[in-house]
């Protein structure tokens, strides 16, 4: 139970971030994948008018390579880089050669996921003609399991939370001769593949920049959801590099605020999590490689309730944006910023704001009001 609302945490330690890979190379890789297309950047004129800013845009990731989330960007680049490393083929190998090498070695991809990452990795395995084995936490609903299975993956339901399911997937991959663990969470002794997954998300940011430049605009604020921190890491590296000077605001569920609590503590700390409709953000521990950059690059951190995400989804639906609970989180965070004492100093009349809607419409249990003590459903 959350006894009171957390205030927005404004971070006074921000600076610049280092980019390891050339985003253009990652973008070129994704353009090799079947049916590549930029996802829409949709103007929310009513929100901009209400907030008194120049523009608010939502990056709509409800259909990325036929999947309802952005995760395939990281899963594809991360798994292919991992296959290259495992098989010893040249780093610049085209997709077809990576596919042949993976099939020759009979590679099996393993991961743990609450839904979208697992489905994306399963889809990538199908594209490469190899097998995938996905572990899901005990809280994942039947529909998410069905969708992962529909991509041809074997699914095992763990009796544990996300971190426990991840340990099980790691252990099974280690016992399997052809096993290759492709996870977006880094931990001691496992850091390269999560870094490649972060690099994969750079395509999303490159697209946003292209789409804004076509309108002769530049983002001043980007709002991103946070689970283990991989997408936020990519966002920070983009926004805090070169001459972009774009502010970053992160958003997490009230019940899984590992980044928020870590920023307040000044170090990465684990937190206990509870049930949330924002299942992809229900993570109690940050990836081990992300905190230093997030501490340097996240200007503001906010947590929201399930009901606030639900309200944001209802608004986005009215604008023909089919977003799921994790995707609605960014708009809910922006509304919280507008109501904060520092809102007017951030949301100026010249501001261009981009929010990330990271997943498409999916079934979820309609939440109660912001207070967990309420017993009457709000419709």
mmCIF file of C-alpha atoms in Angstrom:
data_model
loop_
_atom_site.group_PDB
_atom_site.id
_atom_site.type_symbol
_atom_site.label_atom_id
_atom_site.label_comp_id
_atom_site.label_asym_id
_atom_site.label_seq_id
_atom_site.Cartn_x
_atom_site.Cartn_y
_atom_site.Cartn_z
ATOM 1 C CA UNK A 1 0.000 0.000 0.000
ATOM 2 C CA UNK A 2 1.220 3.499 -0.875
ATOM 3 C CA UNK A 3 0.263 5.757 2.063
ATOM 4 C CA UNK A 4 0.791 9.018 0.179
ATOM 5 C CA UNK A 5 1.828 10.256 -3.240
ATOM 6 C CA UNK A 6 5.538 10.665 -3.805
ATOM 7 C CA UNK A 7 6.573 14.126 -4.963
ATOM 8 C CA UNK A 8 8.376 14.384 -8.282
ATOM 9 C CA UNK A 9 12.087 13.935 -7.683
ATOM 10 C CA UNK A 10 14.093 16.586 -9.519
ATOM 11 C CA UNK A 11 17.679 15.512 -10.051
ATOM 12 C CA UNK A 12 20.429 18.126 -9.675
ATOM 13 C CA UNK A 13 23.261 15.791 -10.731
ATOM 14 C CA UNK A 14 22.645 15.604 -14.464
ATOM 15 C CA UNK A 15 25.378 16.001 -17.052
ATOM 16 C CA UNK A 16 26.415 14.323 -20.297
ATOM 17 C CA UNK A 17 26.326 10.648 -21.305
ATOM 18 C CA UNK A 18 28.705 8.542 -23.389
ATOM 19 C CA UNK A 19 27.453 6.727 -26.496
ATOM 20 C CA UNK A 20 29.306 3.484 -27.291
ATOM 21 C CA UNK A 21 27.888 2.508 -30.688
ATOM 22 C CA UNK A 22 27.126 4.519 -33.812
ATOM 23 C CA UNK A 23 23.292 4.721 -33.907
ATOM 24 C CA UNK A 24 23.347 4.826 -37.699
ATOM 25 C CA UNK A 25 24.821 1.294 -37.815
ATOM 26 C CA UNK A 26 22.045 0.005 -35.558
ATOM 27 C CA UNK A 27 19.444 1.799 -37.673
ATOM 28 C CA UNK A 28 20.863 0.226 -40.844
ATOM 29 C CA UNK A 29 20.635 -3.211 -39.235
ATOM 30 C CA UNK A 30 16.954 -2.729 -38.405
ATOM 31 C CA UNK A 31 16.259 -1.642 -41.961
ATOM 32 C CA UNK A 32 17.313 -5.173 -43.047
ATOM 33 C CA UNK A 33 14.457 -6.727 -41.093
ATOM 34 C CA UNK A 34 11.274 -7.593 -43.016
ATOM 35 C CA UNK A 35 8.641 -4.829 -43.096
ATOM 36 C CA UNK A 36 10.753 -2.178 -41.385
ATOM 37 C CA UNK A 37 8.957 1.180 -41.140
ATOM 38 C CA UNK A 38 9.162 4.148 -38.796
ATOM 39 C CA UNK A 39 6.467 4.158 -36.143
ATOM 40 C CA UNK A 40 4.199 7.233 -36.023
ATOM 41 C CA UNK A 41 4.941 10.439 -34.142
ATOM 42 C CA UNK A 42 1.468 11.790 -33.373
ATOM 43 C CA UNK A 43 0.687 15.350 -32.320
ATOM 44 C CA UNK A 44 -1.462 15.777 -29.201
ATOM 45 C CA UNK A 45 -2.643 19.317 -29.867
ATOM 46 C CA UNK A 46 -5.199 19.368 -27.043
ATOM 47 C CA UNK A 47 -2.572 18.375 -24.482
ATOM 48 C CA UNK A 48 -0.153 21.017 -25.788
ATOM 49 C CA UNK A 49 -2.835 23.678 -25.571
ATOM 50 C CA UNK A 50 -3.817 22.684 -22.035
ATOM 51 C CA UNK A 51 -0.182 22.671 -20.861
ATOM 52 C CA UNK A 52 0.652 25.903 -22.656
ATOM 53 C CA UNK A 53 3.555 24.409 -24.646
ATOM 54 C CA UNK A 54 4.390 24.585 -28.341
ATOM 55 C CA UNK A 55 3.925 20.879 -29.118
ATOM 56 C CA UNK A 56 3.337 17.527 -27.455
ATOM 57 C CA UNK A 57 3.978 14.408 -29.529
ATOM 58 C CA UNK A 58 3.512 10.733 -28.705
ATOM 59 C CA UNK A 59 5.781 8.129 -30.289
ATOM 60 C CA UNK A 60 3.331 5.304 -30.948
ATOM 61 C CA UNK A 61 5.004 1.879 -30.596
ATOM 62 C CA UNK A 62 1.776 -0.124 -30.876
ATOM 63 C CA UNK A 63 2.911 -1.737 -34.146
ATOM 64 C CA UNK A 64 6.639 -2.332 -34.540
ATOM 65 C CA UNK A 65 7.389 -5.121 -37.060
ATOM 66 C CA UNK A 66 3.869 -6.415 -36.452
ATOM 67 C CA UNK A 67 4.403 -6.604 -32.695
ATOM 68 C CA UNK A 68 2.672 -4.363 -30.133
ATOM 69 C CA UNK A 69 5.804 -2.885 -28.521
ATOM 70 C CA UNK A 70 9.231 -1.345 -29.124
ATOM 71 C CA UNK A 71 11.042 -4.344 -27.589
ATOM 72 C CA UNK A 72 11.855 -6.008 -30.924
ATOM 73 C CA UNK A 73 14.409 -3.237 -31.572
ATOM 74 C CA UNK A 74 16.537 -4.354 -28.638
ATOM 75 C CA UNK A 75 15.757 -8.072 -28.927
ATOM 76 C CA UNK A 76 16.777 -8.181 -32.592
ATOM 77 C CA UNK A 77 20.059 -6.266 -32.288
ATOM 78 C CA UNK A 78 20.948 -7.899 -28.960
ATOM 79 C CA UNK A 79 20.265 -11.465 -30.101
ATOM 80 C CA UNK A 80 22.061 -11.042 -33.425
ATOM 81 C CA UNK A 81 25.122 -9.494 -31.758
ATOM 82 C CA UNK A 82 25.057 -12.388 -29.259
ATOM 83 C CA UNK A 83 24.843 -14.972 -32.059
ATOM 84 C CA UNK A 84 27.775 -13.283 -33.821
ATOM 85 C CA UNK A 85 29.825 -13.471 -30.619
ATOM 86 C CA UNK A 86 28.881 -17.117 -29.978
ATOM 87 C CA UNK A 87 29.501 -18.380 -33.518
ATOM 88 C CA UNK A 88 32.553 -16.265 -34.377
ATOM 89 C CA UNK A 89 31.222 -14.886 -37.660
ATOM 90 C CA UNK A 90 32.255 -11.321 -38.669
ATOM 91 C CA UNK A 91 30.623 -8.479 -36.723
ATOM 92 C CA UNK A 92 29.315 -6.855 -39.913
ATOM 93 C CA UNK A 93 27.604 -10.061 -41.111
ATOM 94 C CA UNK A 94 24.262 -9.517 -42.876
ATOM 95 C CA UNK A 95 21.082 -10.935 -41.380
ATOM 96 C CA UNK A 96 21.025 -13.978 -43.672
ATOM 97 C CA UNK A 97 24.511 -15.049 -42.593
ATOM 98 C CA UNK A 98 23.554 -14.611 -38.922
ATOM 99 C CA UNK A 99 20.497 -16.782 -39.545
ATOM 100 C CA UNK A 100 22.589 -19.527 -41.173
ATOM 101 C CA UNK A 101 25.116 -19.502 -38.336
ATOM 102 C CA UNK A 102 22.385 -19.697 -35.680
ATOM 103 C CA UNK A 103 20.703 -22.637 -37.416
ATOM 104 C CA UNK A 104 23.989 -24.474 -37.909
ATOM 105 C CA UNK A 105 24.752 -24.234 -34.179
ATOM 106 C CA UNK A 106 21.099 -25.069 -33.304
ATOM 107 C CA UNK A 107 21.036 -22.099 -30.926
ATOM 108 C CA UNK A 108 18.178 -21.814 -28.427
ATOM 109 C CA UNK A 109 17.370 -18.310 -27.140
ATOM 110 C CA UNK A 110 16.435 -17.987 -23.466
ATOM 111 C CA UNK A 111 15.034 -15.034 -21.550
ATOM 112 C CA UNK A 112 12.681 -13.968 -18.767
ATOM 113 C CA UNK A 113 9.912 -11.486 -19.449
ATOM 114 C CA UNK A 114 6.604 -10.106 -18.248
ATOM 115 C CA UNK A 115 5.391 -10.046 -21.842
ATOM 116 C CA UNK A 116 6.738 -7.785 -24.560
ATOM 117 C CA UNK A 117 10.465 -8.595 -24.404
ATOM 118 C CA UNK A 118 9.729 -12.313 -24.357
ATOM 119 C CA UNK A 119 7.361 -12.070 -27.284
ATOM 120 C CA UNK A 120 9.871 -9.967 -29.216
ATOM 121 C CA UNK A 121 12.686 -12.449 -28.609
ATOM 122 C CA UNK A 122 10.377 -15.307 -29.607
ATOM 123 C CA UNK A 123 9.511 -13.462 -32.818
ATOM 124 C CA UNK A 124 13.207 -12.919 -33.531
ATOM 125 C CA UNK A 125 13.896 -16.627 -32.972
ATOM 126 C CA UNK A 126 11.107 -17.453 -35.424
ATOM 127 C CA UNK A 127 12.596 -15.017 -37.945
ATOM 128 C CA UNK A 128 15.980 -16.732 -37.584
ATOM 129 C CA UNK A 129 14.501 -20.231 -37.733
ATOM 130 C CA UNK A 130 15.670 -21.239 -34.238
ATOM 131 C CA UNK A 131 13.984 -22.055 -30.903
ATOM 132 C CA UNK A 132 13.158 -19.782 -27.959
ATOM 133 C CA UNK A 133 12.371 -20.621 -24.324
ATOM 134 C CA UNK A 134 10.720 -17.868 -22.297
ATOM 135 C CA UNK A 135 10.287 -17.794 -18.514
ATOM 136 C CA UNK A 136 7.531 -15.544 -17.167
ATOM 137 C CA UNK A 137 6.915 -14.342 -13.582
ATOM 138 C CA UNK A 138 3.991 -15.732 -11.581
ATOM 139 C CA UNK A 139 2.028 -12.472 -11.970
ATOM 140 C CA UNK A 140 1.838 -12.569 -15.788
ATOM 141 C CA UNK A 141 -1.673 -13.084 -17.137
ATOM 142 C CA UNK A 142 -2.811 -15.882 -19.447
ATOM 143 C CA UNK A 143 -3.202 -13.605 -22.463
ATOM 144 C CA UNK A 144 0.447 -12.492 -22.314
ATOM 145 C CA UNK A 145 1.514 -16.139 -22.099
ATOM 146 C CA UNK A 146 -0.669 -17.019 -25.082
ATOM 147 C CA UNK A 147 0.835 -14.228 -27.169
ATOM 148 C CA UNK A 148 4.405 -15.304 -26.408
ATOM 149 C CA UNK A 149 3.491 -18.887 -27.254
ATOM 150 C CA UNK A 150 1.903 -17.739 -30.522
ATOM 151 C CA UNK A 151 5.369 -16.786 -31.769
ATOM 152 C CA UNK A 152 6.447 -20.419 -31.423
ATOM 153 C CA UNK A 153 8.279 -20.170 -28.096
ATOM 154 C CA UNK A 154 8.212 -22.601 -25.201
ATOM 155 C CA UNK A 155 6.869 -20.774 -22.127
ATOM 156 C CA UNK A 156 7.563 -21.731 -18.514
ATOM 157 C CA UNK A 157 5.621 -19.985 -15.736
ATOM 158 C CA UNK A 158 7.891 -19.383 -12.768
ATOM 159 C CA UNK A 159 6.612 -19.496 -9.228
ATOM 160 C CA UNK A 160 8.693 -16.378 -8.555
ATOM 161 C CA UNK A 161 8.735 -12.682 -9.387
ATOM 162 C CA UNK A 162 10.561 -11.143 -12.384
ATOM 163 C CA UNK A 163 14.026 -11.414 -10.818
ATOM 164 C CA UNK A 164 13.376 -15.014 -9.793
ATOM 165 C CA UNK A 165 12.142 -15.942 -13.272
ATOM 166 C CA UNK A 166 15.277 -14.352 -14.726
ATOM 167 C CA UNK A 167 17.497 -16.482 -12.505
ATOM 168 C CA UNK A 168 15.656 -19.618 -13.620
ATOM 169 C CA UNK A 169 16.048 -18.714 -17.306
ATOM 170 C CA UNK A 170 19.753 -17.975 -16.792
ATOM 171 C CA UNK A 171 20.316 -21.296 -15.030
ATOM 172 C CA UNK A 172 18.484 -23.298 -17.701
ATOM 173 C CA UNK A 173 20.388 -21.532 -20.503
ATOM 174 C CA UNK A 174 23.659 -22.325 -18.721
ATOM 175 C CA UNK A 175 22.721 -26.021 -18.540
ATOM 176 C CA UNK A 176 21.776 -26.147 -22.233
ATOM 177 C CA UNK A 177 24.740 -26.625 -24.585
ATOM 178 C CA UNK A 178 23.150 -24.580 -27.370
ATOM 179 C CA UNK A 179 21.554 -22.109 -24.945
ATOM 180 C CA UNK A 180 22.005 -18.364 -25.398
ATOM 181 C CA UNK A 181 20.584 -16.079 -22.690
ATOM 182 C CA UNK A 182 19.371 -12.769 -24.155
ATOM 183 C CA UNK A 183 18.163 -10.536 -21.328
ATOM 184 C CA UNK A 184 17.781 -6.751 -21.090
ATOM 185 C CA UNK A 185 18.843 -6.819 -17.420
ATOM 186 C CA UNK A 186 22.569 -6.775 -16.689
ATOM 187 C CA UNK A 187 24.114 -8.297 -13.576
ATOM 188 C CA UNK A 188 27.625 -9.222 -12.447
ATOM 189 C CA UNK A 189 29.232 -11.388 -15.122
ATOM 190 C CA UNK A 190 26.488 -10.638 -17.663
ATOM 191 C CA UNK A 191 26.795 -7.200 -19.225
ATOM 192 C CA UNK A 192 27.577 -7.320 -22.964
ATOM 193 C CA UNK A 193 24.199 -8.493 -24.294
ATOM 194 C CA UNK A 194 22.149 -6.018 -22.188
ATOM 195 C CA UNK A 195 24.381 -3.235 -23.550
ATOM 196 C CA UNK A 196 23.633 -4.384 -27.093
ATOM 197 C CA UNK A 197 19.910 -4.379 -26.314
ATOM 198 C CA UNK A 198 20.213 -0.759 -25.137
ATOM 199 C CA UNK A 199 22.000 0.053 -28.407
ATOM 200 C CA UNK A 200 19.088 -1.523 -30.298
ATOM 201 C CA UNK A 201 16.665 0.992 -28.821
ATOM 202 C CA UNK A 202 18.653 3.862 -30.347
ATOM 203 C CA UNK A 203 16.711 3.376 -33.596
ATOM 204 C CA UNK A 204 13.555 4.602 -31.860
ATOM 205 C CA UNK A 205 15.356 7.803 -30.807
ATOM 206 C CA UNK A 206 16.895 8.292 -34.254
ATOM 207 C CA UNK A 207 13.441 8.076 -35.786
ATOM 208 C CA UNK A 208 12.035 10.680 -33.393
ATOM 209 C CA UNK A 209 14.848 13.077 -34.241
ATOM 210 C CA UNK A 210 14.289 12.553 -37.976
ATOM 211 C CA UNK A 211 10.538 13.074 -37.640
ATOM 212 C CA UNK A 212 10.967 16.275 -35.641
ATOM 213 C CA UNK A 213 13.595 17.639 -38.039
ATOM 214 C CA UNK A 214 11.119 17.144 -40.880
ATOM 215 C CA UNK A 215 8.875 19.562 -38.960
ATOM 216 C CA UNK A 216 11.856 21.838 -38.227
ATOM 217 C CA UNK A 217 11.537 21.049 -34.517
ATOM 218 C CA UNK A 218 13.785 19.823 -31.735
ATOM 219 C CA UNK A 219 12.697 18.110 -28.523
ATOM 220 C CA UNK A 220 13.125 19.914 -25.195
ATOM 221 C CA UNK A 221 11.675 17.167 -22.987
ATOM 222 C CA UNK A 222 11.348 13.422 -23.507
ATOM 223 C CA UNK A 223 9.272 11.280 -21.105
ATOM 224 C CA UNK A 224 10.110 7.580 -20.855
ATOM 225 C CA UNK A 225 8.773 4.647 -18.829
ATOM 226 C CA UNK A 226 11.271 2.657 -16.730
ATOM 227 C CA UNK A 227 11.365 -1.031 -15.897
ATOM 228 C CA UNK A 228 14.917 -2.325 -15.458
ATOM 229 C CA UNK A 229 16.150 0.868 -17.134
ATOM 230 C CA UNK A 230 17.318 -0.260 -20.585
ATOM 231 C CA UNK A 231 15.041 1.998 -22.641
ATOM 232 C CA UNK A 232 15.683 4.906 -20.277
ATOM 233 C CA UNK A 233 19.416 4.269 -20.701
ATOM 234 C CA UNK A 234 19.048 4.597 -24.476
ATOM 235 C CA UNK A 235 16.955 7.758 -24.024
ATOM 236 C CA UNK A 236 19.544 9.356 -21.736
ATOM 237 C CA UNK A 237 22.410 8.502 -24.065
ATOM 238 C CA UNK A 238 20.538 10.122 -26.930
ATOM 239 C CA UNK A 239 19.236 13.199 -25.130
ATOM 240 C CA UNK A 240 22.439 13.958 -23.206
ATOM 241 C CA UNK A 241 24.907 13.486 -26.054
ATOM 242 C CA UNK A 242 26.130 15.873 -28.735
ATOM 243 C CA UNK A 243 24.349 19.248 -28.629
ATOM 244 C CA UNK A 244 20.810 17.974 -28.003
ATOM 245 C CA UNK A 245 20.456 19.244 -24.417
ATOM 246 C CA UNK A 246 17.043 17.590 -24.051
ATOM 247 C CA UNK A 247 15.582 17.063 -20.581
ATOM 248 C CA UNK A 248 14.527 13.527 -19.594
ATOM 249 C CA UNK A 249 11.721 12.578 -17.220
ATOM 250 C CA UNK A 250 11.253 8.960 -16.132
ATOM 251 C CA UNK A 251 8.065 7.284 -14.930
ATOM 252 C CA UNK A 252 7.473 4.098 -12.931
ATOM 253 C CA UNK A 253 4.531 2.469 -11.146
ATOM 254 C CA UNK A 254 4.011 3.563 -7.544
ATOM 255 C CA UNK A 255 4.507 -0.090 -6.617
ATOM 256 C CA UNK A 256 7.811 -0.641 -8.500
ATOM 257 C CA UNK A 257 9.855 2.541 -8.114
ATOM 258 C CA UNK A 258 13.394 1.161 -8.285
ATOM 259 C CA UNK A 259 14.859 4.107 -10.246
ATOM 260 C CA UNK A 260 13.033 6.734 -8.183
ATOM 261 C CA UNK A 261 14.211 5.211 -4.920
ATOM 262 C CA UNK A 262 17.749 4.787 -6.269
ATOM 263 C CA UNK A 263 17.968 8.425 -7.368
ATOM 264 C CA UNK A 264 16.779 9.548 -3.942
ATOM 265 C CA UNK A 265 19.286 7.228 -2.218
ATOM 266 C CA UNK A 266 22.153 8.213 -4.530
ATOM 267 C CA UNK A 267 22.892 4.577 -5.371
ATOM 268 C CA UNK A 268 21.179 1.678 -7.085
ATOM 269 C CA UNK A 269 18.987 -0.159 -4.586
ATOM 270 C CA UNK A 270 16.411 -2.951 -4.971
ATOM 271 C CA UNK A 271 12.805 -2.420 -3.894
ATOM 272 C CA UNK A 272 9.890 -4.689 -3.139
ATOM 273 C CA UNK A 273 7.230 -4.665 -5.849
ATOM 274 C CA UNK A 274 3.486 -5.204 -5.859
ATOM 275 C CA UNK A 275 0.804 -5.933 -8.410
ATOM 276 C CA UNK A 276 0.340 -3.399 -11.211
ATOM 277 C CA UNK A 277 -1.368 -3.275 -14.594
ATOM 278 C CA UNK A 278 1.945 -1.864 -15.894
ATOM 279 C CA UNK A 279 3.403 -5.369 -15.933
ATOM 280 C CA UNK A 280 6.390 -4.529 -18.131
ATOM 281 C CA UNK A 281 7.466 -1.929 -15.568
ATOM 282 C CA UNK A 282 6.996 -4.194 -12.556
ATOM 283 C CA UNK A 283 10.717 -4.487 -11.788
ATOM 284 C CA UNK A 284 12.335 -4.218 -8.389
ATOM 285 C CA UNK A 285 15.953 -3.851 -9.466
ATOM 286 C CA UNK A 286 17.738 -1.822 -12.124
ATOM 287 C CA UNK A 287 20.023 -3.407 -14.679
ATOM 288 C CA UNK A 288 23.533 -3.240 -13.197
ATOM 289 C CA UNK A 289 24.976 -1.159 -16.047
ATOM 290 C CA UNK A 290 22.422 1.659 -16.191
ATOM 291 C CA UNK A 291 22.365 3.594 -12.932
ATOM 292 C CA UNK A 292 25.437 5.775 -13.420
ATOM 293 C CA UNK A 293 24.132 7.122 -16.737
ATOM 294 C CA UNK A 294 20.569 7.466 -15.439
ATOM 295 C CA UNK A 295 21.820 9.410 -12.437
ATOM 296 C CA UNK A 296 23.686 11.673 -14.848
ATOM 297 C CA UNK A 297 20.854 11.989 -17.359
ATOM 298 C CA UNK A 298 17.376 11.712 -15.768
ATOM 299 C CA UNK A 299 16.325 15.249 -14.838
ATOM 300 C CA UNK A 300 13.078 14.268 -13.119
ATOM 301 C CA UNK A 301 11.612 11.012 -11.835
ATOM 302 C CA UNK A 302 7.949 10.389 -11.083
ATOM 303 C CA UNK A 303 5.793 7.464 -10.019
ATOM 304 C CA UNK A 304 2.149 6.979 -10.945
ATOM 305 C CA UNK A 305 -0.790 4.807 -9.925
ATOM 306 C CA UNK A 306 -2.535 2.240 -12.081
ATOM 307 C CA UNK A 307 -5.561 4.501 -12.195
ATOM 308 C CA UNK A 308 -3.515 7.413 -13.587
ATOM 309 C CA UNK A 309 -2.195 5.129 -16.323
ATOM 310 C CA UNK A 310 -5.767 4.014 -17.022
ATOM 311 C CA UNK A 311 -6.916 7.634 -17.356
ATOM 312 C CA UNK A 312 -4.087 8.353 -19.788
ATOM 313 C CA UNK A 313 -5.062 5.325 -21.883
ATOM 314 C CA UNK A 314 -8.625 6.559 -22.127
ATOM 315 C CA UNK A 315 -7.400 9.915 -23.441
ATOM 316 C CA UNK A 316 -4.960 8.334 -25.913
ATOM 317 C CA UNK A 317 -7.726 6.063 -27.187
ATOM 318 C CA UNK A 318 -9.844 9.132 -27.930
ATOM 319 C CA UNK A 319 -6.981 10.313 -30.182
ATOM 320 C CA UNK A 320 -6.758 6.920 -31.951
ATOM 321 C CA UNK A 321 -3.568 5.906 -30.144
ATOM 322 C CA UNK A 322 -3.961 2.276 -29.080
ATOM 323 C CA UNK A 323 -1.741 2.209 -26.019
ATOM 324 C CA UNK A 324 -1.332 -0.296 -23.210
ATOM 325 C CA UNK A 325 -0.760 0.528 -19.520
ATOM 326 C CA UNK A 326 3.035 0.861 -19.821
ATOM 327 C CA UNK A 327 2.539 3.160 -22.797
ATOM 328 C CA UNK A 328 0.035 5.327 -20.976
ATOM 329 C CA UNK A 329 2.483 5.914 -18.134
ATOM 330 C CA UNK A 330 4.398 8.679 -19.935
ATOM 331 C CA UNK A 331 1.302 10.821 -20.506
ATOM 332 C CA UNK A 332 0.236 10.317 -16.884
ATOM 333 C CA UNK A 333 3.701 11.484 -15.810
ATOM 334 C CA UNK A 334 3.435 14.584 -17.985
ATOM 335 C CA UNK A 335 0.116 15.465 -16.343
ATOM 336 C CA UNK A 336 1.750 15.096 -12.926
ATOM 337 C CA UNK A 337 4.569 17.413 -14.009
ATOM 338 C CA UNK A 338 2.039 20.015 -15.136
ATOM 339 C CA UNK A 339 0.487 19.962 -11.654
ATOM 340 C CA UNK A 340 3.816 20.271 -9.828
ATOM 341 C CA UNK A 341 5.301 23.575 -8.562
ATOM 342 C CA UNK A 342 8.128 23.292 -11.105
ATOM 343 C CA UNK A 343 5.785 22.537 -13.990
ATOM 344 C CA UNK A 344 5.669 26.084 -15.390
ATOM 345 C CA UNK A 345 9.479 26.350 -15.482
ATOM 346 C CA UNK A 346 9.717 23.158 -17.538
ATOM 347 C CA UNK A 347 6.621 23.502 -19.692
ATOM 348 C CA UNK A 348 7.254 26.854 -21.349
ATOM 349 C CA UNK A 349 5.439 28.214 -24.382
ATOM 350 C CA UNK A 350 8.349 27.199 -26.654
ATOM 351 C CA UNK A 351 8.678 23.655 -25.292
ATOM 352 C CA UNK A 352 8.484 20.606 -27.573
ATOM 353 C CA UNK A 353 7.618 17.501 -25.549
ATOM 354 C CA UNK A 354 7.806 13.864 -26.717
ATOM 355 C CA UNK A 355 6.251 11.037 -24.710
ATOM 356 C CA UNK A 356 6.918 7.371 -25.430
ATOM 357 C CA UNK A 357 3.921 5.057 -25.715
ATOM 358 C CA UNK A 358 5.873 1.841 -25.531
ATOM 359 C CA UNK A 359 3.197 -0.811 -26.045
ATOM 360 C CA UNK A 360 -0.076 -1.346 -27.827
ATOM 361 C CA UNK A 361 -3.553 -1.956 -26.458
ATOM 362 C CA UNK A 362 -3.918 -5.068 -24.285
ATOM 363 C CA UNK A 363 -6.330 -6.441 -21.731
ATOM 364 C CA UNK A 364 -5.837 -5.432 -18.111
ATOM 365 C CA UNK A 365 -7.807 -5.398 -14.907
ATOM 366 C CA UNK A 366 -9.535 -2.030 -14.605
ATOM 367 C CA UNK A 367 -7.949 -0.318 -11.585
ATOM 368 C CA UNK A 368 -9.511 1.401 -8.628
ATOM 369 C CA UNK A 369 -8.878 5.059 -7.825
ATOM 370 C CA UNK A 370 -5.373 6.367 -7.005
ATOM 371 C CA UNK A 371 -5.834 5.363 -3.357
ATOM 372 C CA UNK A 372 -5.382 1.628 -2.845
ATOM 373 C CA UNK A 373 -7.932 1.848 -0.028
ATOM 374 C CA UNK A 374 -10.817 2.560 -2.421
ATOM 375 C CA UNK A 375 -13.263 -0.287 -2.949
ATOM 376 C CA UNK A 376 -15.436 1.202 -5.695
ATOM 377 C CA UNK A 377 -14.333 0.817 -9.274
ATOM 378 C CA UNK A 378 -14.069 4.051 -11.264
ATOM 379 C CA UNK A 379 -15.327 3.881 -14.858
#
